[in-house]
Amino acid sequence: TVRVLPETLSTVSTKGFHHSVCYSILDQSNVWILITSLQTLQMAVGMVVGFYALSMKLSGVDCDVPVPNLLWSLAMYSSYFALFVNFFRKSYFRREERRGLKHQ
């Protein structure tokens, strides 16, 4: 029997989804914003899945993943989420603010 971990399933499905969306878009002007948004969403889903798995594990539900692995997974997804949000804010919001200042 093959068991698929929730983290693996969420990672594979979100990566597959956002790659198929990004490669099917012909207008490349906003593709970078879309990619960053989807990657940020992927990290948010990873955190939700990690919190859910950890809560199930701590409530006594049988889970093959050790608690330290779940904690490291949460740390990884949380740090990547923070980095992607920071990157998005600095790359796209700051650019819009600069454009607005130039037009004044």
XYZ file of C-alpha atoms in Angstrom:
104
model
C 0.000 0.000 0.000
C 1.289 3.416 -0.930
C 0.484 6.285 1.429
C 0.615 9.833 0.143
C 1.494 12.422 2.749
C -0.737 15.509 2.775
C 2.281 17.763 2.243
C 3.265 15.836 -0.879
C -0.238 15.945 -2.287
C -0.641 19.687 -1.693
C 2.789 20.471 -3.136
C 2.340 18.384 -6.266
C -1.183 19.607 -6.959
C -0.417 23.303 -6.447
C 2.833 23.188 -8.421
C 1.129 21.361 -11.258
C -1.747 23.811 -11.239
C 0.298 26.975 -11.202
C 2.737 25.721 -13.849
C -0.111 24.764 -16.182
C -1.771 28.144 -15.674
C 1.439 30.099 -16.164
C 2.513 28.267 -19.306
C -0.909 28.647 -20.902
C -0.974 32.432 -20.586
C -0.075 34.272 -23.754
C 0.129 37.773 -22.262
C 3.396 37.708 -20.307
C 3.028 41.180 -18.767
C 1.447 39.976 -15.513
C 2.785 36.443 -15.476
C 5.414 37.241 -12.819
C 2.767 38.631 -10.467
C 0.675 35.514 -11.080
C 3.614 33.175 -10.445
C 4.531 34.939 -7.205
C 0.888 34.934 -6.090
C 0.512 31.237 -6.781
C 3.765 30.409 -5.014
C 2.620 32.450 -2.007
C -0.683 30.571 -2.072
C 1.233 27.286 -2.241
C 3.113 28.203 0.942
C -0.155 29.177 2.662
C -1.675 25.807 1.711
C 1.457 24.079 3.006
C 1.069 25.869 6.338
C -2.631 24.925 6.585
C -1.873 21.286 5.788
C 1.019 21.284 8.263
C -1.089 22.804 11.052
C -3.868 20.321 10.320
C -1.488 17.343 10.335
C 0.147 18.538 13.556
C -3.207 19.057 15.269
C -4.341 15.587 14.223
C -1.072 14.078 15.436
C -1.293 15.881 18.801
C -4.925 14.835 19.254
C -3.940 11.172 19.004
C -4.809 10.370 15.381
C -2.420 7.787 13.905
C 0.094 9.573 11.677
C 3.360 8.223 10.267
C 5.074 11.611 10.265
C 7.091 12.399 13.399
C 6.288 15.653 15.241
C 9.756 17.141 14.564
C 9.198 16.689 10.811
C 5.835 18.446 11.063
C 7.421 21.310 13.005
C 10.244 21.656 10.465
C 7.671 21.596 7.673
C 5.731 24.400 9.359
C 8.915 26.391 9.863
C 9.878 25.962 6.208
C 6.455 26.858 4.795
C 6.096 29.803 7.192
C 9.504 31.224 6.323
C 8.931 30.819 2.582
C 5.493 32.416 2.972
C 7.050 35.421 4.718
C 9.757 35.677 2.052
C 7.258 35.516 -0.832
C 4.987 38.124 0.792
C 7.983 40.398 1.350
C 9.176 39.872 -2.225
C 5.686 40.558 -3.610
C 5.316 43.721 -1.562
C 8.739 45.077 -2.500
C 8.606 44.048 -6.159
C 5.057 44.890 -7.159
C 3.608 47.381 -4.664
C 6.714 49.550 -4.548
C 6.802 49.589 -8.351
C 3.207 50.842 -8.461
C 4.006 53.508 -5.852
C 6.988 54.706 -7.917
C 4.841 54.858 -11.070
C 2.244 56.890 -9.202
C 4.883 59.341 -8.034
C 6.227 59.820 -11.564
C 2.769 60.745 -12.895
C 2.236 63.502 -10.342
